[in-house]
XYZ file of N, CA and C in Angstrom:
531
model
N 109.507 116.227 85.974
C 110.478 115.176 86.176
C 110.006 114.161 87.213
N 109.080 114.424 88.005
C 108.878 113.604 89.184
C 107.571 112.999 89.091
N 107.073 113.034 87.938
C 105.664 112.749 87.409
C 106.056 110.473 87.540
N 106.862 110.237 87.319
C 107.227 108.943 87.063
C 107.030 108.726 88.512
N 108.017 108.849 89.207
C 107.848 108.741 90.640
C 107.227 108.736 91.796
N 106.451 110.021 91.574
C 105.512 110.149 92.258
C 104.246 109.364 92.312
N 104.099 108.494 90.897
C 103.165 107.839 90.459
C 103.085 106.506 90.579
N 104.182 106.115 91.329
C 105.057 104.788 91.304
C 103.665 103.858 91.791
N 103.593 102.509 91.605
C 102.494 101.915 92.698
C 103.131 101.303 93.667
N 102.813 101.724 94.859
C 103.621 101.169 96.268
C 102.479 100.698 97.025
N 102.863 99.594 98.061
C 102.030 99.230 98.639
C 101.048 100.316 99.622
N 99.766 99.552 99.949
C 98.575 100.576 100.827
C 99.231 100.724 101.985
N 99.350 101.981 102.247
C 100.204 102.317 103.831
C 100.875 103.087 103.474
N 101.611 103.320 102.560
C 102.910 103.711 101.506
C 102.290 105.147 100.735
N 103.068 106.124 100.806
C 102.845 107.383 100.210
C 104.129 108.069 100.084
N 103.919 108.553 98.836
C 105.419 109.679 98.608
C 104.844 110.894 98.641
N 105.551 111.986 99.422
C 105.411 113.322 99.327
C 106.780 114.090 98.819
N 106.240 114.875 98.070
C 106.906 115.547 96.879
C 107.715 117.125 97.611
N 108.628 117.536 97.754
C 108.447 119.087 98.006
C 110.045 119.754 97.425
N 109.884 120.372 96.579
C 111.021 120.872 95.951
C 111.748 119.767 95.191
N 113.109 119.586 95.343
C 114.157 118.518 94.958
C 114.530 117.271 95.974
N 113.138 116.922 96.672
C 112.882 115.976 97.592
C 112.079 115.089 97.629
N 112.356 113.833 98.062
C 111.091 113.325 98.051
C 111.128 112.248 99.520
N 110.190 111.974 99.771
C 110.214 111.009 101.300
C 108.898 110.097 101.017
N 109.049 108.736 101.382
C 108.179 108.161 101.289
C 107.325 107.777 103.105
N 106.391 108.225 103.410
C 105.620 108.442 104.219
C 105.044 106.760 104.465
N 104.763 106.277 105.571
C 104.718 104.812 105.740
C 103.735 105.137 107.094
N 102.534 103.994 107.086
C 101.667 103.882 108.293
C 101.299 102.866 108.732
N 101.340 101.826 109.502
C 101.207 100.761 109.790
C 100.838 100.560 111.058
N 100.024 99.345 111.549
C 99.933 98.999 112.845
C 101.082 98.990 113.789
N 101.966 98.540 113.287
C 102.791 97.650 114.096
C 104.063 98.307 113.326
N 105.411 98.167 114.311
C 106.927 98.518 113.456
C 107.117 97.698 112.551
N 107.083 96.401 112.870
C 107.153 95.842 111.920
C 106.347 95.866 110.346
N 105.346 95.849 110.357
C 104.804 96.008 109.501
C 105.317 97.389 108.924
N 105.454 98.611 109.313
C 105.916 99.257 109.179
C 107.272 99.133 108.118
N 107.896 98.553 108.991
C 109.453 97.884 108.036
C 109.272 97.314 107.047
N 108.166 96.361 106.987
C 108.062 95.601 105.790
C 107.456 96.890 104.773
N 106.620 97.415 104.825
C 105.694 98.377 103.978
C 106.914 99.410 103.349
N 107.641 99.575 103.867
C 109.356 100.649 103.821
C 109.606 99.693 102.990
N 110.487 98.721 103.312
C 111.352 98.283 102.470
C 110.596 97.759 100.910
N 109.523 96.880 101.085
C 108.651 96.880 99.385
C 108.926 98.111 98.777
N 108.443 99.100 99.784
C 108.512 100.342 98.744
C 109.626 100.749 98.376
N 111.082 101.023 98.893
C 111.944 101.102 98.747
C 112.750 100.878 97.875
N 112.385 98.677 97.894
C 112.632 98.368 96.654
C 112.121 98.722 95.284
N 110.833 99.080 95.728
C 110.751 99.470 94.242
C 111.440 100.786 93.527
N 112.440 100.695 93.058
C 113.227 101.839 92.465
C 112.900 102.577 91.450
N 113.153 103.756 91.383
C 112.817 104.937 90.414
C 114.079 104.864 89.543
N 113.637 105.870 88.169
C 114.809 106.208 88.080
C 114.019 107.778 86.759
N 114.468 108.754 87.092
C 114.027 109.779 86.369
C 115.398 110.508 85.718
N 114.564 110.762 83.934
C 116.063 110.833 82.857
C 115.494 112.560 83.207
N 116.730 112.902 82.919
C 116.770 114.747 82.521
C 117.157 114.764 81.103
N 117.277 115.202 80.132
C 117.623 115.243 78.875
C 118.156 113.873 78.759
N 119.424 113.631 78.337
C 119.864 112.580 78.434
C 120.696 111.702 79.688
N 120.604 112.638 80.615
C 121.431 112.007 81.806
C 120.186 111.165 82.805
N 120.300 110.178 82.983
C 119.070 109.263 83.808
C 120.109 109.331 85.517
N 119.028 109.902 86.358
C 119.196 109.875 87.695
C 118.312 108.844 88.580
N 119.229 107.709 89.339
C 118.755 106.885 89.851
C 118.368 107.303 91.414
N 117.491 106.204 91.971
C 117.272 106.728 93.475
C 118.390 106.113 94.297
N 118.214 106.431 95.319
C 119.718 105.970 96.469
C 119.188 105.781 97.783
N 119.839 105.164 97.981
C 119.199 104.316 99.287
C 119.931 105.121 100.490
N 120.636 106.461 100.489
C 120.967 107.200 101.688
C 120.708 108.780 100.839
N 120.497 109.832 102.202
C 120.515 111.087 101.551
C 121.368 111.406 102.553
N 121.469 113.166 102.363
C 122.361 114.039 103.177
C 121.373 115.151 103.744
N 121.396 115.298 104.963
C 119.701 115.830 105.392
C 120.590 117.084 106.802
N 120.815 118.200 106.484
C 121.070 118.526 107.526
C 122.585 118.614 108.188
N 123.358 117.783 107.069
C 124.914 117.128 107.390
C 124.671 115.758 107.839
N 123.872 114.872 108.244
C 123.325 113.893 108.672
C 123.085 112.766 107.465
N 123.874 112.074 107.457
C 123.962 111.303 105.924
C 123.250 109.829 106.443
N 121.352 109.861 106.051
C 120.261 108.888 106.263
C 120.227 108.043 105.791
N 120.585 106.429 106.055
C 120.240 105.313 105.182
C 118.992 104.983 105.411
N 118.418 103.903 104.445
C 116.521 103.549 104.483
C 116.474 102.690 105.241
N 117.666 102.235 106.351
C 117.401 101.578 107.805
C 117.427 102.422 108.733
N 117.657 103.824 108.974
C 117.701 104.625 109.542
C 119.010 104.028 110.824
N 119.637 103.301 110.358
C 120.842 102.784 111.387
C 121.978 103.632 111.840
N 122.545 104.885 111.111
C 123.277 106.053 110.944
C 124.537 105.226 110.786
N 125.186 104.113 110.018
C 126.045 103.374 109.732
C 126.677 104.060 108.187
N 125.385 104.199 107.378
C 126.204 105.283 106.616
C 126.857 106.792 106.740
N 125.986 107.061 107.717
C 127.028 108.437 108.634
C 128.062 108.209 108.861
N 128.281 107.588 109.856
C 129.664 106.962 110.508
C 130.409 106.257 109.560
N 130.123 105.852 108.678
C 130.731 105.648 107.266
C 131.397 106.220 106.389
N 130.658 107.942 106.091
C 131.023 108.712 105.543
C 132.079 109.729 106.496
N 131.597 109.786 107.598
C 132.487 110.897 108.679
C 133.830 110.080 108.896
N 133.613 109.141 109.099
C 135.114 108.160 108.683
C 136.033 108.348 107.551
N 135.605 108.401 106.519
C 136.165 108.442 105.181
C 136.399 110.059 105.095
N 135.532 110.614 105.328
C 136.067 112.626 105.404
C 137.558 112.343 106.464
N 137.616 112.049 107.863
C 138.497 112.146 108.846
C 139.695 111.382 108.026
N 139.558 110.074 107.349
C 140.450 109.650 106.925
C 141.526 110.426 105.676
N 140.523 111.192 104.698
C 140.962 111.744 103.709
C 141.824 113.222 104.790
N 141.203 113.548 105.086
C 141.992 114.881 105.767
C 143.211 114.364 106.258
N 143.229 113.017 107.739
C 144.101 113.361 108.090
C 145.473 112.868 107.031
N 145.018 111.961 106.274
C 146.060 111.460 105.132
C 146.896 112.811 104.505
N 145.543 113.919 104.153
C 146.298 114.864 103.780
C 147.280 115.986 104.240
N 147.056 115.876 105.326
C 147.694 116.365 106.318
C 149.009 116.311 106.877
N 149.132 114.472 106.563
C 150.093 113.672 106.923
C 151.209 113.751 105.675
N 150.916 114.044 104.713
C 151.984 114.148 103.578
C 152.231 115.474 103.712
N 151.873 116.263 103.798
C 152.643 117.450 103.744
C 153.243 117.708 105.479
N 153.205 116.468 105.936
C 154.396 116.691 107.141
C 155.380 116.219 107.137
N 156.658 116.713 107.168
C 158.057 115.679 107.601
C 158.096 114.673 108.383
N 158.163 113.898 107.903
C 158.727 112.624 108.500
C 159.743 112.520 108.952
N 159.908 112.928 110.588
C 161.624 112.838 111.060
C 160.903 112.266 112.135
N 160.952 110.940 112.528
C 161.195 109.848 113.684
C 159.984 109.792 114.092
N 158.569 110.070 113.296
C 157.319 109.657 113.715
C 156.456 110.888 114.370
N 155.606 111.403 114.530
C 154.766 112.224 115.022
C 155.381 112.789 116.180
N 155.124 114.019 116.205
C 155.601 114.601 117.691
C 154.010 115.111 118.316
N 154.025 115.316 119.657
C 152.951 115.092 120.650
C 152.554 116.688 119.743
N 152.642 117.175 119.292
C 151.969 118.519 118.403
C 151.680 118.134 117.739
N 152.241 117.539 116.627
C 151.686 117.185 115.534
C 150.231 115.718 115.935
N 150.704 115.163 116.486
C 149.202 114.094 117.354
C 148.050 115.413 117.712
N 148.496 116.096 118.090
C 147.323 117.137 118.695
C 146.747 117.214 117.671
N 147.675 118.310 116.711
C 146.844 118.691 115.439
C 145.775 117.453 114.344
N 146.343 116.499 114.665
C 145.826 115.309 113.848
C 144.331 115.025 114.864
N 144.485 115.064 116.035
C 143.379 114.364 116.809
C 142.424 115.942 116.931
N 142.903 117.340 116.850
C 141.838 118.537 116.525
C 141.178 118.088 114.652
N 141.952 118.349 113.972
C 141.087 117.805 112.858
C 140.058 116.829 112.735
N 140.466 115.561 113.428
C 139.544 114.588 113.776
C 138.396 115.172 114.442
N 138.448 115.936 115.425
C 137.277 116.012 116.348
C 136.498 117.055 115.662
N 137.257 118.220 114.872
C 136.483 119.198 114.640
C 135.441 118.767 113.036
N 136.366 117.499 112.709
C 135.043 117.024 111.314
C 134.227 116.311 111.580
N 134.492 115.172 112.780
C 133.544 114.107 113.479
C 132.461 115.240 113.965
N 132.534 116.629 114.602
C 131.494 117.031 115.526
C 130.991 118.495 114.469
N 130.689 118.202 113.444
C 130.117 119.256 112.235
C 128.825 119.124 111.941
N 128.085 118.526 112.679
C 126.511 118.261 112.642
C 125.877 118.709 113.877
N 125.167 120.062 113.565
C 124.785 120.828 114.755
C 123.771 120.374 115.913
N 123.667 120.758 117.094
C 122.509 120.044 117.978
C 121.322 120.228 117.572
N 121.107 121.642 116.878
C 119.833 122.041 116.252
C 119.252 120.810 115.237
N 120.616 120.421 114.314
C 119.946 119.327 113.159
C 119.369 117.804 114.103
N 120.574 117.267 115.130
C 120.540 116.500 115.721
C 118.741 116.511 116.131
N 118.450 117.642 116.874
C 117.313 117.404 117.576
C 115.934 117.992 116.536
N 116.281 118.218 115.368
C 115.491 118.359 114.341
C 114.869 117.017 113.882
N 116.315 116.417 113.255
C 115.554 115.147 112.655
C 115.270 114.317 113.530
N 115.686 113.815 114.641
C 115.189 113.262 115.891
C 113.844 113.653 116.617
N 113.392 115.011 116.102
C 112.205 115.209 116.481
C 111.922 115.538 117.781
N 113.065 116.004 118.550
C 112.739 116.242 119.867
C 113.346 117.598 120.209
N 112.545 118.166 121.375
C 112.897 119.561 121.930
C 114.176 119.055 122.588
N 115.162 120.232 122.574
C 116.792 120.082 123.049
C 116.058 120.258 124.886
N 116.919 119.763 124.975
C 117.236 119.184 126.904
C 116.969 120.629 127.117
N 117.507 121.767 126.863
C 117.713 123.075 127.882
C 116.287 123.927 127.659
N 115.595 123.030 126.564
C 114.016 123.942 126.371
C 113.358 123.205 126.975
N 113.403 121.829 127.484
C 112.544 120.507 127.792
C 112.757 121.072 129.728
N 114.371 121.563 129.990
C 113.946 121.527 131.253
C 113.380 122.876 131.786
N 113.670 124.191 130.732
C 113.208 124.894 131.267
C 111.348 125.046 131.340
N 110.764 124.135 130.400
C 109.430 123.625 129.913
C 109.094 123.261 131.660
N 109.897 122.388 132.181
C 109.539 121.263 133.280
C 109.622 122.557 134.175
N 110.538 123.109 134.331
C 110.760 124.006 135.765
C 109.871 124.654 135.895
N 109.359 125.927 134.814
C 108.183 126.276 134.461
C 106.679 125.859 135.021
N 106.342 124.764 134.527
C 105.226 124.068 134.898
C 105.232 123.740 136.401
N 106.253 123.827 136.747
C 106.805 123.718 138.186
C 105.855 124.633 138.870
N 106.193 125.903 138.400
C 106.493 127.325 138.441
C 104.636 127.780 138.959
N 104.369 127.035 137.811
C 102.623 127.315 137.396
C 101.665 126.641 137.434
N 101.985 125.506 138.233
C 101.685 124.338 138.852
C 99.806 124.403 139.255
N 99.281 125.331 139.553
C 98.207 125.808 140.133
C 97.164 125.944 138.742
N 98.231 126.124 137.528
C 97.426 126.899 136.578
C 96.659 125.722 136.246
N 95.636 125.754 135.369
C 94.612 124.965 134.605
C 95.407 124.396 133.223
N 95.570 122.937 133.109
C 96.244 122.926 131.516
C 97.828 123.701 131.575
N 98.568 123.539 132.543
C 99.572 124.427 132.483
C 100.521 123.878 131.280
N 100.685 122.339 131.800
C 101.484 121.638 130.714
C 101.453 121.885 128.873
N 100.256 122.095 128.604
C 100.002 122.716 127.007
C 99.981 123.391 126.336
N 99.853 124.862 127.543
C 100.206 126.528 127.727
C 101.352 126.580 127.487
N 102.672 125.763 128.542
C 103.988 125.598 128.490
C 104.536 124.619 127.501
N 104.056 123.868 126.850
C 104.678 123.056 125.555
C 104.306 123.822 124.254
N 103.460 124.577 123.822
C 103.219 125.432 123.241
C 104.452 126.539 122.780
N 104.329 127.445 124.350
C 105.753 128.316 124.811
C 107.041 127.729 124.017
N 107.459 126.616 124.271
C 108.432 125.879 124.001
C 109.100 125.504 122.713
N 107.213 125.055 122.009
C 107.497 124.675 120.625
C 108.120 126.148 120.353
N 107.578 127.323 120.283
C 107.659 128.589 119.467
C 109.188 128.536 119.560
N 109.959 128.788 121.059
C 111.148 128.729 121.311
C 111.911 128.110 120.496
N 111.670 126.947 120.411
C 112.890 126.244 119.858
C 112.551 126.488 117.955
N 111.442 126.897 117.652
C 111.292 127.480 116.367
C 111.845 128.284 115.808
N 112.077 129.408 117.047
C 112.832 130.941 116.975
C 114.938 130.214 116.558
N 115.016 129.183 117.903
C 116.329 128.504 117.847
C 116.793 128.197 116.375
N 115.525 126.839 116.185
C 116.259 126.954 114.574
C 116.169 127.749 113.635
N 114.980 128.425 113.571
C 115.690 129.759 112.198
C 116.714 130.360 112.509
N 116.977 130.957 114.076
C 118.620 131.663 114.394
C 119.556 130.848 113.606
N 119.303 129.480 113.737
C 121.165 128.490 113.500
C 120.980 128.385 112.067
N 119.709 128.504 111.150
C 119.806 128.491 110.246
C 120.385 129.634 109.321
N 120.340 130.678 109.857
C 120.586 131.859 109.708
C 122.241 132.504 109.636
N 122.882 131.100 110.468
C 124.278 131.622 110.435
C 124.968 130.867 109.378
């Protein structure tokens, strides 16, 4: 199925990598900009791969993690979509309550816990996954460390090493639950 796609011609800089029911287009450039430009050509150029008779088009956002990615990487379609979840809930919520003289400070609670508990459903693990960075509490115990061992030779690479594994162990745990 991905034989079309994968084959696409995109500009030099521009590469798609394939893995399971995924695909990402890989971009290298001097400069961000250039960068941006080399993204978006490619971008535009759209796929579209048929399965029997149903034709599946490409989309310009995925869902990665709970983290819903547009191809500006702006997170506007996140906040887009986590909007529209909060909205649908609390609507639903709101009809199956009586209406006698407007919300009571309980019922506001319960409306503003729903809110918070669907707005905050994207774990720190994913957060600092696709962001690509070690979480603050491995970064400082990394720093204190090196602190620690200060004398050693190369301590810093010994201890970022340490770290990577750590937070490796972290996300298979969260993946796990």
């Amino acid at each position: 199925m991905y034989n079309g796609v994968l084959t696409l011609k995109l500009p030099k800089g521009v590469e798609i990598v394939g893995f399971a029911v995924d695909i990402v287009l890989a971009v290298v450039g001097e400069t961000l900009e250039e960068v941006e430009m080399l993204a978006t050509e490619a971008i535009d150029t759209r796929a579209e791969i048929t399965v029997g008779e149903n034709a599946i088009a490409s989309k310009r956002v995925l869902k990665y993690l709970g983290v819903i990615l547009d191809d500006r990487i702006s997170f506007n379609s996140h906040v887009d979509y986590a909007r529209e979840k909060v909205a649908k809930a609390i609507n639903a919520i709101v009809r199956i309550m009586p209406n006698n003289s407007g919300p009571s400070s309980s019922k506001r609670r319960l409306l503003a816990s729903v809110s918070s508990s669907i707005l905050r459903t994207i774990s720190t693990e994913a957060v600092c996954v696709i962001a690509g960075m070690i979480p603050i509490v491995i970064t400082l115990a990394e720093d204190t460390e090196c602190y620690m061992r200060r004398d050693t030779r190369r301590v810093r690479k010994v201890v970022r090493t340490e770290s990577m594994a750590k937070w490796q162990q972290e996300v298979g745990r969260s993946g796990e639950r």
